[in-house]
XYZ file of C-alpha atoms in Angstrom:
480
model
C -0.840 -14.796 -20.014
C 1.173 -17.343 -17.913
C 2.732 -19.012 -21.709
C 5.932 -20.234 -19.312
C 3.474 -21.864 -17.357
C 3.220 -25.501 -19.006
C 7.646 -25.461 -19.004
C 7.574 -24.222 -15.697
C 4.977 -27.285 -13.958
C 7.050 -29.437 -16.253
C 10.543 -28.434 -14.538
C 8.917 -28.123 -11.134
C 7.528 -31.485 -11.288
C 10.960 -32.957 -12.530
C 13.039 -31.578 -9.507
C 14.467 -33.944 -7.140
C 14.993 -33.403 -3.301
C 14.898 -35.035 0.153
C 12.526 -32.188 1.574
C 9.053 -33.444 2.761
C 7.896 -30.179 1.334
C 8.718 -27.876 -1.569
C 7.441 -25.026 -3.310
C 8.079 -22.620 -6.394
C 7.130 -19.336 -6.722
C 7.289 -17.510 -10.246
C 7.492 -13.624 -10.534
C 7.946 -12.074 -13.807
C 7.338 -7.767 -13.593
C 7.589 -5.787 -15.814
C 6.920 -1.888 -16.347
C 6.975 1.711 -17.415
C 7.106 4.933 -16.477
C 6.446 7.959 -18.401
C 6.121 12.087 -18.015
C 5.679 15.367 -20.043
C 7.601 17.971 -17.841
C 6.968 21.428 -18.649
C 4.857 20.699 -21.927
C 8.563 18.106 -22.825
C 8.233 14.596 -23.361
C 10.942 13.014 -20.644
C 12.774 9.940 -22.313
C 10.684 6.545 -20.824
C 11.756 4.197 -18.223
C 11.706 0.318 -19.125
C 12.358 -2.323 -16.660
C 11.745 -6.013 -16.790
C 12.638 -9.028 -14.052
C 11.748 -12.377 -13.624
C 12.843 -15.542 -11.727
C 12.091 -18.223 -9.150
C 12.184 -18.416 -4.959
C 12.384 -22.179 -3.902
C 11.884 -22.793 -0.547
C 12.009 -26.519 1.469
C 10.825 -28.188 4.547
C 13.423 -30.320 5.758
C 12.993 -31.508 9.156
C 10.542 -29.269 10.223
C 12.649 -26.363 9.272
C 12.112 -23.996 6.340
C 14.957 -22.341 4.041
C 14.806 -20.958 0.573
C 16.992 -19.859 -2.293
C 16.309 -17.623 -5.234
C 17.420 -17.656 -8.761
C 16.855 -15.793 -12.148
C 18.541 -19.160 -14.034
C 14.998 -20.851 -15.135
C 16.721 -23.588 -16.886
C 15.840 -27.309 -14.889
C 19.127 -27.257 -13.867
C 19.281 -23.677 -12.237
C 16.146 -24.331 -10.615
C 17.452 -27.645 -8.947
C 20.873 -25.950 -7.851
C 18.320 -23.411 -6.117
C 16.254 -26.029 -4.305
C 19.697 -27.964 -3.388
C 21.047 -24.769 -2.185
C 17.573 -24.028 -0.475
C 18.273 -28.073 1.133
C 21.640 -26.967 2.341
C 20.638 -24.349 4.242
C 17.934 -26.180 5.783
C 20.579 -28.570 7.413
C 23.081 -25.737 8.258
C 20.492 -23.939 10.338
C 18.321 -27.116 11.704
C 20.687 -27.184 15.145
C 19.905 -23.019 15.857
C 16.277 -23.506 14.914
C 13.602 -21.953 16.866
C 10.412 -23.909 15.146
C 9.310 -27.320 14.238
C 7.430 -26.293 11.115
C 6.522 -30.327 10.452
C 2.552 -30.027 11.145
C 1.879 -26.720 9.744
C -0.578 -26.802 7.196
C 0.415 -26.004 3.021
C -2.049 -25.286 0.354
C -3.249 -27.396 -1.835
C -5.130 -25.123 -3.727
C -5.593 -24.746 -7.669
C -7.000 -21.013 -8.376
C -6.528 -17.986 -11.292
C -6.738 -14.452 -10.620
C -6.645 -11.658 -12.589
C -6.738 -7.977 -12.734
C -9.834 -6.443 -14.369
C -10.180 -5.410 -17.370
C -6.726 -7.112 -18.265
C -8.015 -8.580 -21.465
C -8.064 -5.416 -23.088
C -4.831 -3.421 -24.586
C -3.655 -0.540 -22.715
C -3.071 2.306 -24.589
C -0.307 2.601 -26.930
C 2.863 4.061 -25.719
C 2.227 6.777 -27.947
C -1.789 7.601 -27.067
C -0.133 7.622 -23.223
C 2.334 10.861 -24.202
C -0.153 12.810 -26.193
C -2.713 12.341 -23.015
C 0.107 13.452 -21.036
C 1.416 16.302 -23.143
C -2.507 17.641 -23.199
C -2.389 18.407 -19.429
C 0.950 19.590 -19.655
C -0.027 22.080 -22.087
C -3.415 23.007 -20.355
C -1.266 24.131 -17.229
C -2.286 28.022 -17.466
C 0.709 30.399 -18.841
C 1.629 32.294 -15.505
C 4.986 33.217 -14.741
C 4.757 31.903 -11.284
C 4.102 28.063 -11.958
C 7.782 27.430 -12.407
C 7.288 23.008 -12.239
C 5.078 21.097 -13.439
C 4.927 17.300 -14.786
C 2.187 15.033 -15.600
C 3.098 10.805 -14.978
C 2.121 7.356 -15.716
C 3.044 4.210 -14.272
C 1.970 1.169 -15.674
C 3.491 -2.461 -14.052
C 2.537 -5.966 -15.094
C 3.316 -8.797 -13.033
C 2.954 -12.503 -13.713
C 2.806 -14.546 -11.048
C 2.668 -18.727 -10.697
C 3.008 -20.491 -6.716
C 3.174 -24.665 -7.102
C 3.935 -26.852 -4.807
C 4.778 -30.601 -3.539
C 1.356 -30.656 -2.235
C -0.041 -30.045 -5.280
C -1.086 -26.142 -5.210
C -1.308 -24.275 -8.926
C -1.876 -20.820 -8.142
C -1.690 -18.208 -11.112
C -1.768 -14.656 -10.501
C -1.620 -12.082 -13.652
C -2.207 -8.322 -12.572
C -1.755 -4.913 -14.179
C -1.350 -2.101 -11.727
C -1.552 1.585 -13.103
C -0.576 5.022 -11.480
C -1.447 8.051 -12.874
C -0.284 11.634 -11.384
C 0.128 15.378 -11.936
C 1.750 18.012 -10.019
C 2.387 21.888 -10.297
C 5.180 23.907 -8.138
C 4.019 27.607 -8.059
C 6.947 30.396 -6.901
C 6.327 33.748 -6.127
C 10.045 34.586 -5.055
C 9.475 33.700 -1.335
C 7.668 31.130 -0.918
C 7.009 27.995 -3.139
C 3.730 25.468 -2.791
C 2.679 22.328 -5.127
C -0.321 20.886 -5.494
C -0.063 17.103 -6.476
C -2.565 14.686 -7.999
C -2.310 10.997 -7.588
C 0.822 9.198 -8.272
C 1.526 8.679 -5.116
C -1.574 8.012 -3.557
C -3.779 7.190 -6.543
C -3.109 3.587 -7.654
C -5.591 0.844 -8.850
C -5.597 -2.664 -10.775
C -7.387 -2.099 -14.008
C -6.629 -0.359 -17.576
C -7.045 3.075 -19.183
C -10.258 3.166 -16.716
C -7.930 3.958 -13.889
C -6.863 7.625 -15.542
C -10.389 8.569 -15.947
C -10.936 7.325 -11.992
C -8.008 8.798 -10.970
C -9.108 12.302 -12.792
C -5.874 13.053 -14.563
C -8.259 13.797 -17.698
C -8.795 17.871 -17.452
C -6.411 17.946 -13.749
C -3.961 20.688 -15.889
C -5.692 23.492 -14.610
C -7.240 22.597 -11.760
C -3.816 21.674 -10.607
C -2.191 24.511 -11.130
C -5.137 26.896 -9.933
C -4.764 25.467 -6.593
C -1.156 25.606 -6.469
C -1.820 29.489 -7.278
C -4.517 29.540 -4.305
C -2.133 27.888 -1.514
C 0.384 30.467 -2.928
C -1.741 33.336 -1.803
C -3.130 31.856 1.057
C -2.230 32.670 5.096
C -0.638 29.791 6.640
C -2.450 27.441 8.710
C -3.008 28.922 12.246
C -1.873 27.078 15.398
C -4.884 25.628 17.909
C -6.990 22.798 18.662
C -9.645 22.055 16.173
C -11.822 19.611 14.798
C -10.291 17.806 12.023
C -11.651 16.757 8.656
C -9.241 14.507 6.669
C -10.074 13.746 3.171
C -9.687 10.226 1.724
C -6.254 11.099 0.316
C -4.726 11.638 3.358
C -6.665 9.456 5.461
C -4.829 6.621 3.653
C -1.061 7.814 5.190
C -3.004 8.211 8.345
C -4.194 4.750 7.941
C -0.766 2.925 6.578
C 1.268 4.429 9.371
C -1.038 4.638 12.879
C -2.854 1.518 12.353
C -1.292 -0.805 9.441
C 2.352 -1.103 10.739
C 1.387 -1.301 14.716
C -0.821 -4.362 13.615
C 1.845 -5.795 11.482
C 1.911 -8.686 13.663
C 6.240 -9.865 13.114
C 6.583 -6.083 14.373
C 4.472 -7.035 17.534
C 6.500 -10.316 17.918
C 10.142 -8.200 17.814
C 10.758 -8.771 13.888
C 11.525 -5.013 13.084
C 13.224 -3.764 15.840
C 16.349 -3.261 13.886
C 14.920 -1.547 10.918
C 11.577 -0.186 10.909
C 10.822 -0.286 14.757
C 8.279 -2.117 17.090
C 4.729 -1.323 18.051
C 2.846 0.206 20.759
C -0.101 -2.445 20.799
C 0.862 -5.787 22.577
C 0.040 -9.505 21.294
C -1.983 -9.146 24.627
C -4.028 -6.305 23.027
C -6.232 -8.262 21.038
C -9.674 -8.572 21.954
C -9.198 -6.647 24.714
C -7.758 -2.731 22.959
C -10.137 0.084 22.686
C -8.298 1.151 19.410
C -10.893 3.587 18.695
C -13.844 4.992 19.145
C -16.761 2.969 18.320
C -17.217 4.598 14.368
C -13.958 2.923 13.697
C -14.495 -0.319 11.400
C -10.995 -1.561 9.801
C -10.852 -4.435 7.291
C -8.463 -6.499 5.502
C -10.323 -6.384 2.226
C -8.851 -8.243 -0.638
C -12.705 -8.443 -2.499
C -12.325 -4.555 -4.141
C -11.073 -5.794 -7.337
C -9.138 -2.562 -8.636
C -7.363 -1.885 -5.407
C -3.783 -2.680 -5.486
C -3.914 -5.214 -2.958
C -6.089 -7.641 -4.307
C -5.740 -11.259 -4.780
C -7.086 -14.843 -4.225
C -4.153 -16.116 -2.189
C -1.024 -14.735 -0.861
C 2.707 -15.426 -1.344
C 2.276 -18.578 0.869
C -0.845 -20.342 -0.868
C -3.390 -19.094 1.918
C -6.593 -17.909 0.463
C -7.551 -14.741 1.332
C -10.891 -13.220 2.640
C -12.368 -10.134 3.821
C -11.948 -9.797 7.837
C -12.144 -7.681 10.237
C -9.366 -6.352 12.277
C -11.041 -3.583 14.395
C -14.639 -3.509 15.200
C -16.468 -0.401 16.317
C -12.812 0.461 17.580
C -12.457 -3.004 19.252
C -8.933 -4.073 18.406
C -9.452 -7.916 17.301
C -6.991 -9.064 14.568
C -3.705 -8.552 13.252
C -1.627 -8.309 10.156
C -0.230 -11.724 10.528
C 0.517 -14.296 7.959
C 0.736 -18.504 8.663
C 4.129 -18.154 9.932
C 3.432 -15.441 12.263
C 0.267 -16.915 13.126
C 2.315 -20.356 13.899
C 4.487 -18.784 15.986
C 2.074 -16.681 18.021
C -1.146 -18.780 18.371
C -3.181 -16.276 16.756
C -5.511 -15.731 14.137
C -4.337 -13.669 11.293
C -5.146 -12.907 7.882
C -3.530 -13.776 4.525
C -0.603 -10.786 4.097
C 2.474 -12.910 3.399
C 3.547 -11.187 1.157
C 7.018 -10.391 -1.274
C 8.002 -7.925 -2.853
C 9.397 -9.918 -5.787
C 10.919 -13.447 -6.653
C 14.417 -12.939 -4.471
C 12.596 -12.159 -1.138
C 10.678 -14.033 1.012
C 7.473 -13.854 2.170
C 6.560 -11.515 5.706
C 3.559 -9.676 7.101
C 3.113 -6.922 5.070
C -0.439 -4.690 5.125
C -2.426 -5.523 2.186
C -5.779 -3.697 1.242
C -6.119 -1.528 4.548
C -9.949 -0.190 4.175
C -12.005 2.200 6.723
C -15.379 1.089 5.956
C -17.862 4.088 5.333
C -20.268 5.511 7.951
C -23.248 7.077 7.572
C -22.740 11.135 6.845
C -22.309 12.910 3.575
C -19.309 15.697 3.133
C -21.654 18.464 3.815
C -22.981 17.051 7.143
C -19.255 16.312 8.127
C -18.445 19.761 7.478
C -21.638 21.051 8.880
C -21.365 19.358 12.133
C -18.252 21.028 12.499
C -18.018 24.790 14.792
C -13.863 25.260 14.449
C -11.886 23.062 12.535
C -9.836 22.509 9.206
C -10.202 20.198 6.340
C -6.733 18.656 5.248
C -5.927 16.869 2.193
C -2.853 15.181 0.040
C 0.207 14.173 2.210
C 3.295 15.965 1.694
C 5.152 15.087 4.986
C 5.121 12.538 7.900
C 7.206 11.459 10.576
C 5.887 9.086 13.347
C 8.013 7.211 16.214
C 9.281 3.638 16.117
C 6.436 2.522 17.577
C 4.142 4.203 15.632
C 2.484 5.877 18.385
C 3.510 9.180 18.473
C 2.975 11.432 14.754
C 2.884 14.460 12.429
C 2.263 14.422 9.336
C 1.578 17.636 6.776
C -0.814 18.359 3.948
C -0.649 20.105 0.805
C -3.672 21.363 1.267
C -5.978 22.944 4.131
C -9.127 24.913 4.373
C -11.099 26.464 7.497
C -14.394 25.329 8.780
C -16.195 28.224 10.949
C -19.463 27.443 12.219
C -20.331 24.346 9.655
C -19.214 26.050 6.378
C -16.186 25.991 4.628
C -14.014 29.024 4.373
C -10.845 30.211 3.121
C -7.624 28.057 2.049
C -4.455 27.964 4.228
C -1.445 26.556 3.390
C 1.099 24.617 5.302
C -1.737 22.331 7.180
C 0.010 20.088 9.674
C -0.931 18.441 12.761
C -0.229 16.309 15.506
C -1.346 13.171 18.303
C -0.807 10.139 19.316
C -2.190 6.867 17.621
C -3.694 5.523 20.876
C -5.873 8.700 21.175
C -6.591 9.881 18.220
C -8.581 7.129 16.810
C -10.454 7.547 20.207
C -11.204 11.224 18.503
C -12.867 10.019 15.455
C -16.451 11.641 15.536
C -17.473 11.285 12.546
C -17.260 8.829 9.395
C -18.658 9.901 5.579
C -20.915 7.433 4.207
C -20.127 5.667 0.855
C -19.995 9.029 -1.312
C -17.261 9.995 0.243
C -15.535 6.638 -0.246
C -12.001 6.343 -2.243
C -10.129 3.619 -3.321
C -6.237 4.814 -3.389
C -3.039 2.953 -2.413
C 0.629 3.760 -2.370
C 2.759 2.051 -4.725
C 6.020 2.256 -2.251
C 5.630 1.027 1.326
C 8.944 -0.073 2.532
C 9.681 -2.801 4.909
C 11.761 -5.946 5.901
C 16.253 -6.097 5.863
C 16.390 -6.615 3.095
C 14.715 -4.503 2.321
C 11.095 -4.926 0.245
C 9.370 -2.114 -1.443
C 5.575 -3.351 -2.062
C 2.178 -2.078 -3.244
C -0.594 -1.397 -0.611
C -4.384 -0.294 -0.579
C -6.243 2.080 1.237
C -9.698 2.599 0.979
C -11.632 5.255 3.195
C -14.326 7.897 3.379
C -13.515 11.629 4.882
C -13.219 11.167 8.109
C -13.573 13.591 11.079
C -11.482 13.952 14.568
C -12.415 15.780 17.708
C -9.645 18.264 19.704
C -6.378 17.914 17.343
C -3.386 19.882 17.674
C -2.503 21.890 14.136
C -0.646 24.143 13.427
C 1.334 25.603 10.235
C 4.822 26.186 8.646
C 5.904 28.696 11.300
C 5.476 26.205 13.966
């Protein structure tokens, strides 16, 4: 780990500039991706990237340039170019940036378990292949493809202050799905991929369950197959951790991105319903809800020591038994607003800059096991897995659809329906939440592609939640 280090703090420390503050920040990434599709080895995918984002303080004003030339001299044409923009903007700027704090900092941090080898390239297709093959022999499972992901990145932040801060993470994402087809009507059933996702090594496919998933898999996909589609009501709602984490990311993590409350993302991604003036003030929800910006869980993908702009980052909470207190703001948002934030300045790689960007997003458990969620509940439906969303530029208004749904009649679960969907708006339906599952019900996941930011930046993010239940919600099924 980090063996360009002792060049790089060499170079850094030999670059010349007028600035009154500098910085350097190192990304190197690299990753794979395989899959066994229908019991045949797909070809792997290989990518690799590295290089360098200067950025100045010239004048109180802030500009950066990025650069994959690592030589002394690329890096110094970078900062100069960085320099010049500095002075070609310094007239239009809207912020005197020559008081606001910089790190100083000297820290390590590491994924777990990164010490030991990951399995061989090898070891990771014949895992693969083995729930390929273990998919049952039915000629209505027409799909079917079990994945890995695996992504190091390498990651070094110095500075004129004198910051050293080293990062070195391995992120792993393991995932199976079946398609089933009965000439009519086709259903999947998914596992992980994309919404399993933790820091670690070869523990993470044992976490995530991929070990044995073949059939299981590809029984349910047979079950939603068969089933009646979801009916159309109001009923109680049971969300299980997997999609409580979209439900999360979308109705609370973007409105409390705090550059979208300020007008950042109007052009792009949208704006938010909750106002600066919210805070402190915002019955978000109802008083089970407890939201954190946890970067302490160490195999969720969202956890480090400091962020993309040197601040060191600690647990905090943003809502309070539904009390709306905090956003998702980094320094500079925090600068320009007056508010406290949290350390989520984030990039998605060396040739973007630092914004807000949600982090590790965690419900915190409550106090109820799954059976007493679903035997407190008279008429509802359990949902689970995402496999559609859509929500308004605000991120007010939603609907999102499961892969997966099964009734609850008078505190005991019932038969499956496929086609689960339903739909509220943000502002109320955290007001709904009734019920929270205690800490056996609690699941680290994450998504490994939350978009955001012209240009734009595709980024890792953690969820962690129990099942969670909510009162009176509109859902309905596929004939809706």
């Amino acid at each position: 780990m980090f063996d360009f280090y002792p060049q790089l703090k060499q170079r850094f420390a030999a670059l010349r500039t007028r600035a009154e503050f500098f910085s350097l920040r190192y990304v190197r990434e690299s990753g794979q991706y395989l899959s066994v599709r229908k019991n045949v080895a797909e070809p792997p995918y290989f990518n690799h990237d590295q290089g360098a984002m200067l950025t100045v303080r010239l004048k109180g004003v802030e500009a950066y340039a990025a650069t994959n030339d690592l030589s002394q001299a690329g890096l110094q044409a970078a900062l100069e170019r960085a320099e010049a923009q500095a002075q070609l903007i310094a007239d239009h700027a809207l912020l005197d940036l020559s008081h606001e704090p910089v790190s100083n900092a000297k820290s390590d941090y590491c994924s777990p378990d990164l010490d030991q080898a990951f399995p061989s390239l090898s070891n990771c297709y014949a895992l693969l292949g083995a729930e390929s093959a273990a998919v049952p022999k039915d000629e209505r499972l027409v799909s079917w493809v079990a994945s890995l992901g695996l992504t190091h990145v390498e990651q070094i932040y110095l500075n004129s202050a004198g910051a050293e801060l080293r990062q070195a993470q391995r992120f792993v994402f393991p995932g199976m799905s079946v398609t089933a087809y009965d000439g009519q009507d086709s259903q999947s059933r998914t596992l992980g991929r994309d919404n399993f996702g933790q820091q670690g090594g070869a523990d993470v496919i044992r976490r995530c369950g991929l070990i044995g998933a073949g059939p299981m898999v590809a029984d349910q996909a047979l079950q939603l197959l068969l089933a009646p589609n979801t009916p159309q009501g109001t009923r109680d709602l049971l969300l299980m951790p997997d999609q409580m984490i979209l439900q999360i990311h979308e109705s609370i993590g973007h409105p409390l991105e705090l550059d979208r409350i300020l007008g950042d993302e109007r052009n792009y991604a949208g704006t938010s319903f909750v106002k600066a003036s919210d805070f402190g003030h915002l019955q978000y929800g109802s008083k089970l809800l407890n939201v954190t910006f946890d970067p302490d869980i160490p195999e969720q993908l969202a956890s480090y020591g400091h962020d993309d702009d040197g601040t060191a980052a600690s647990k905090q909470f943003l809502i309070r038994e539904g009390l709306l207190l905090k956003p998702l703001g980094g320094a500079l948002s925090q600068f320009r607003s007056g508010m406290d934030g949290v350390a989520n300045s984030r990039a998605s790689s060396w040739n973007r800059p630092p914004i807000d960007r949600m982090a590790n997003l965690n419900i915190e458990a409550g106090d109820k096991r799954l059976a007493q969620l679903i035997g407190g509940i008279e008429h509802g439906i359990l949902m689970s897995t995402n496999r559609s969303w859509s929500i308004d530029d605000a991120r007010n208004k939603f609907q999102f659809g499961c892969e997966w749904g099964q009734l609850i009649e008078n505190g005991e679960l019932k038969g499956v329906v496929k086609n689960p969907n339903y739909r509220a708006i943000s502002a109320q339906f955290w007001r709904n939440l009734s019920a929270v599952g205690d800490a056996s019900t609690f699941k680290v996941l994450g998504t490994p592609n939350c978009g955001k930011g012209e240009p734009n930046q595709v980024i890792r993010v953690g969820h962690a939640s129990p099942a969670c239940v909510f009162s009176n919600v509109d859902v309905f099924g596929g004939d809706a």
